[in-house]
Amino acid sequence: ADMVRGLVLSQKEVCHNLSVVLPFYTFLSLPNLVQVAPSVWKGSYLEVTIYLVKIPSSIEQVYGGHTLSNFLHFCDITHAFLQQISPSIIHLHDWPTALITLYPKHAPVIFTIHNAAYQGECPVRLLKRRPIPPPLYQRTKTPNNKMVNLLASAIEHADYVTTVSPSYLCELQDSNKKPSLLTKIIRQNSHKFLGILNGIDTHYWNPYTDPHLITSTNQTPRSQLQDLLKIKKRHKEQLFSQLQLHDTSRFLLVCIT
């Protein structure tokens, strides 16, 4: 989600006309929402058009709490809506959006893999309920023929596939990896792949303007390294206090995975 926010705003800076389609998470509160299609509401955020798709069962969390059926419904509604707004390019992210690549294509599709550990295995019976020809997912069925790997299907049917860094692309294409359905599909579609290194949104993640930091650095010249180190020390002490860690002299290592 953080990557999508930064990507959208950077594309907006170079005058791309774009919109974002998201599940209508229950905690979202955009002002002046207007229903523009069955189960689709339109709003805006930072002057970017946002479409929110409401599905039969509510989605309350960004991570966790999802079911496969939630995202299948999301893809069903989104695909129908995309036909109405006729985009020039469709950019999809990870397995929850993969089903869209199996529907009839009305624009070139870019599919980005953020984490291939999550692949979205879907029972064949659920796909048979949709107007999707079985040959489209025949090659991405699991060995027992009862499930379809949605991530592998998206790789098969997208026009281009990107990963979140060149090194992650190398990892996915590693010839020493244990053979699997996904690695097979990745190697067969290697000509579509491009690794693009994720950056950060330097407007949002900016220590000189960040309101969440206890000590503002906006008055500190970047050349005054000692002053910046003192400010970082105060931030570390605050974090130790919040985490109920008492020895602030100890080395702090933070990992977000």
Coordinates of C-alpha atoms in Angstrom, one line a residue:
A1 CA 0.0 0.0 0.0
D2 CA 2.8 2.4 0.8
M3 CA 4.4 1.6 -2.6
V4 CA 1.2 2.3 -4.4
R5 CA 0.8 5.6 -2.7
G6 CA 4.3 6.7 -3.7
L7 CA 3.9 5.3 -7.2
V8 CA 0.7 7.1 -7.8
L9 CA 1.9 10.5 -6.6
S10 CA 5.1 10.2 -8.6
Q11 CA 3.2 9.4 -11.8
K12 CA 0.9 12.2 -11.1
E13 CA 3.9 14.6 -11.1
V14 CA 4.6 13.7 -14.7
C15 CA 1.1 14.4 -15.7
H16 CA -0.2 10.8 -16.0
N17 CA -4.0 10.7 -15.7
L18 CA -4.6 7.8 -13.3
S19 CA -7.0 6.3 -10.9
V20 CA -6.7 3.8 -8.0
V21 CA -9.1 1.0 -7.4
L22 CA -9.2 -0.4 -3.8
P23 CA -11.4 -2.7 -1.7
F24 CA -13.7 -0.6 0.4
Y25 CA -12.1 -1.3 3.7
T26 CA -14.4 -0.5 6.6
F27 CA -11.9 2.0 8.2
L28 CA -11.7 4.1 5.1
S29 CA -13.3 7.5 5.3
L30 CA -12.9 9.6 2.2
P31 CA -15.1 12.7 2.0
N32 CA -17.8 13.3 -0.6
L33 CA -18.0 9.7 -1.8
V34 CA -20.4 9.2 -4.8
Q35 CA -21.7 5.9 -6.0
V36 CA -20.8 5.6 -9.7
A37 CA -21.6 1.9 -10.5
P38 CA -23.0 -1.1 -8.7
S39 CA -20.8 -1.6 -5.6
V40 CA -18.4 1.1 -6.7
W41 CA -17.9 4.5 -5.0
K42 CA -15.8 7.4 -6.2
G43 CA -13.7 9.8 -4.1
S44 CA -10.4 11.5 -4.1
Y45 CA -7.2 11.7 -2.1
L46 CA -4.4 14.2 -2.8
E47 CA -6.2 15.1 -6.1
V48 CA -6.1 11.5 -7.2
T49 CA -9.3 9.7 -8.2
I50 CA -10.0 6.7 -5.9
Y51 CA -12.6 4.1 -6.6
L52 CA -13.7 1.9 -3.7
V53 CA -15.2 -1.5 -4.4
K54 CA -17.7 -2.8 -1.8
I55 CA -18.0 -6.6 -1.7
P56 CA -20.7 -8.8 0.0
S57 CA -18.6 -9.4 3.1
S58 CA -16.7 -6.4 4.6
I59 CA -12.9 -6.2 4.7
E60 CA -11.8 -4.7 8.0
Q61 CA -8.0 -5.1 7.8
V62 CA -5.3 -4.4 5.2
Y63 CA -3.3 -7.4 6.3
G64 CA -5.0 -10.5 7.6
G65 CA -8.6 -11.3 7.9
H66 CA -9.1 -11.8 4.2
T67 CA -10.6 -14.7 2.5
L68 CA -10.2 -15.9 -1.0
S69 CA -13.8 -15.2 -1.8
N70 CA -13.4 -11.6 -0.8
F71 CA -10.8 -11.0 -3.5
L72 CA -12.5 -13.0 -6.1
H73 CA -15.6 -10.8 -5.6
F74 CA -13.3 -7.7 -5.7
C75 CA -11.8 -8.9 -9.0
D76 CA -15.3 -9.7 -10.5
I77 CA -16.6 -6.2 -9.7
T78 CA -13.4 -4.4 -10.7
H79 CA -13.2 -6.1 -14.1
A80 CA -16.8 -5.1 -14.9
F81 CA -16.1 -1.5 -13.8
L82 CA -12.8 -1.3 -15.8
Q83 CA -14.9 -2.0 -18.9
Q84 CA -16.9 1.2 -18.1
I85 CA -13.9 3.5 -17.6
S86 CA -11.7 2.0 -20.4
P87 CA -8.2 2.6 -19.0
S88 CA -5.2 2.6 -21.4
I89 CA -3.1 0.5 -19.0
I90 CA -4.1 -1.6 -16.0
H91 CA -1.5 -2.1 -13.2
L92 CA -2.3 -5.0 -10.8
H93 CA -0.5 -6.0 -7.6
D94 CA 0.0 -9.5 -6.2
W95 CA -2.3 -12.5 -6.1
P96 CA -5.5 -10.7 -4.8
T97 CA -5.8 -9.0 -8.2
A98 CA -4.6 -11.9 -10.3
L99 CA -8.1 -13.1 -11.3
I100 CA -8.5 -10.0 -13.4
T101 CA -5.9 -11.2 -15.8
L102 CA -8.1 -14.3 -16.7
Y103 CA -11.0 -12.1 -17.8
P104 CA -11.1 -10.8 -21.4
K105 CA -8.5 -8.1 -21.7
H106 CA -9.4 -4.6 -22.8
A107 CA -6.0 -2.9 -22.1
P108 CA -2.4 -3.9 -21.6
V109 CA -1.8 -5.3 -18.1
I110 CA 1.3 -4.8 -15.9
F111 CA 1.4 -7.2 -12.9
T112 CA 3.7 -6.4 -10.0
I113 CA 4.9 -9.2 -7.6
H114 CA 5.6 -7.8 -4.1
N115 CA 5.8 -11.2 -2.3
A116 CA 5.7 -14.4 -4.2
A117 CA 5.3 -16.4 -1.0
Y118 CA 1.6 -15.7 -1.2
Q119 CA 0.2 -17.2 -4.4
G120 CA -3.5 -17.5 -3.9
E121 CA -4.5 -21.1 -4.5
C122 CA -8.1 -21.1 -5.8
P123 CA -10.4 -24.2 -6.1
V124 CA -11.2 -24.9 -9.7
R125 CA -14.9 -25.1 -8.9
L126 CA -14.9 -21.4 -8.1
L127 CA -13.4 -20.5 -11.4
K128 CA -15.9 -22.7 -13.2
R129 CA -18.7 -20.5 -11.8
R130 CA -17.2 -17.5 -13.8
P131 CA -17.1 -16.8 -17.5
I132 CA -13.5 -17.9 -17.8
P133 CA -12.6 -20.6 -20.3
P134 CA -10.8 -23.5 -18.5
P135 CA -7.9 -23.6 -21.0
L136 CA -6.8 -20.2 -19.6
Y137 CA -5.9 -21.8 -16.3
Q138 CA -5.1 -25.3 -17.4
R139 CA -1.3 -24.8 -17.2
T140 CA -1.5 -23.2 -13.7
K141 CA -3.4 -26.0 -12.0
T142 CA -1.7 -27.7 -9.0
P143 CA -0.7 -31.3 -9.5
N144 CA -4.0 -32.7 -8.1
N145 CA -5.9 -30.6 -10.7
K146 CA -8.2 -29.3 -7.9
M147 CA -6.6 -25.9 -7.4
V148 CA -5.3 -23.1 -9.6
N149 CA -2.3 -20.9 -8.6
L150 CA -3.6 -17.4 -9.2
L151 CA -0.2 -15.8 -9.0
A152 CA 1.1 -18.1 -11.7
S153 CA -2.0 -17.4 -13.8
A154 CA -1.3 -13.7 -13.6
I155 CA 2.3 -14.2 -14.8
E156 CA 1.0 -16.2 -17.7
H157 CA -1.6 -13.7 -18.9
A158 CA -0.1 -10.3 -18.0
D159 CA 1.7 -8.4 -20.7
Y160 CA 4.5 -7.3 -18.4
V161 CA 5.6 -8.5 -15.0
T162 CA 7.6 -6.4 -12.6
T163 CA 9.2 -7.2 -9.2
V164 CA 10.0 -4.8 -6.4
S165 CA 13.8 -4.9 -7.1
P166 CA 16.2 -6.4 -9.6
S167 CA 17.6 -8.6 -6.8
Y168 CA 14.1 -10.0 -6.0
L169 CA 13.8 -10.9 -9.7
C170 CA 17.0 -12.8 -9.6
E171 CA 15.8 -14.6 -6.5
L172 CA 12.6 -15.6 -8.3
Q173 CA 14.5 -16.8 -11.3
D174 CA 17.2 -18.6 -9.4
S175 CA 17.9 -21.8 -11.2
N176 CA 18.9 -23.5 -8.0
K177 CA 15.5 -23.2 -6.5
K178 CA 13.5 -26.3 -5.8
P179 CA 11.2 -26.9 -8.9
S180 CA 7.6 -25.9 -8.4
L181 CA 4.6 -24.8 -10.5
L182 CA 5.5 -21.1 -9.9
T183 CA 9.2 -21.4 -10.7
K184 CA 8.3 -23.2 -13.9
I185 CA 5.8 -20.5 -15.0
I186 CA 8.3 -17.7 -14.1
R187 CA 11.1 -19.3 -16.2
Q188 CA 8.7 -19.8 -19.2
N189 CA 7.7 -16.1 -19.0
S190 CA 11.1 -14.6 -18.2
H191 CA 10.9 -12.4 -21.3
K192 CA 8.1 -10.4 -19.6
F193 CA 10.0 -9.7 -16.4
L194 CA 11.6 -6.5 -15.2
G195 CA 13.0 -5.8 -11.8
I196 CA 12.4 -2.2 -10.7
L197 CA 13.9 -1.0 -7.4
N198 CA 11.3 0.4 -5.0
G199 CA 12.1 3.8 -3.7
I200 CA 10.5 5.7 -0.9
D201 CA 8.1 8.7 -0.9
T202 CA 10.6 11.4 0.2
H203 CA 7.7 13.9 0.7
Y204 CA 5.9 11.6 3.2
W205 CA 8.9 9.9 4.8
N206 CA 10.9 13.1 5.5
P207 CA 12.5 13.6 8.9
Y208 CA 12.6 17.4 8.2
T209 CA 8.8 17.6 8.1
D210 CA 7.6 14.5 9.9
P211 CA 5.0 15.5 12.5
H212 CA 5.3 12.2 14.3
L213 CA 8.9 12.8 15.4
I214 CA 9.3 14.4 18.9
T215 CA 12.0 16.8 17.8
S216 CA 11.6 18.7 14.5
T217 CA 14.7 18.7 12.3
N218 CA 13.4 21.4 9.9
Q219 CA 15.5 24.0 11.6
T220 CA 18.7 21.9 11.5
P221 CA 21.0 22.4 8.5
R222 CA 21.8 19.1 7.0
S223 CA 25.5 19.8 7.3
Q224 CA 25.3 19.9 11.1
L225 CA 25.8 16.1 11.6
Q226 CA 26.4 16.3 15.4
D227 CA 23.1 18.1 15.9
L228 CA 21.3 15.5 13.8
L229 CA 22.9 12.6 15.8
K230 CA 21.7 14.2 19.0
I231 CA 18.1 14.4 17.6
K232 CA 18.3 10.8 16.5
K233 CA 19.4 9.9 20.1
R234 CA 16.3 11.6 21.5
H235 CA 14.1 9.7 19.0
K236 CA 15.7 6.4 20.1
E237 CA 15.1 7.2 23.7
Q238 CA 11.4 7.9 23.0
L239 CA 11.1 4.6 21.1
F240 CA 12.8 2.7 24.0
S241 CA 10.3 4.3 26.4
Q242 CA 7.3 3.3 24.3
L243 CA 8.6 -0.3 24.0
Q244 CA 9.4 -0.4 27.7
L245 CA 13.1 -1.0 27.0
H246 CA 15.3 0.6 29.6
D247 CA 18.9 0.5 28.5
T248 CA 19.1 3.1 25.8
S249 CA 22.8 2.6 25.4
R250 CA 22.2 -0.7 23.6
F251 CA 22.3 -1.1 19.9
L252 CA 18.8 -1.0 18.3
L253 CA 18.0 -3.0 15.2
V254 CA 14.6 -2.6 13.6
C255 CA 13.4 -5.0 10.8
I256 CA 10.0 -4.6 9.1
T257 CA 9.1 -7.7 7.1

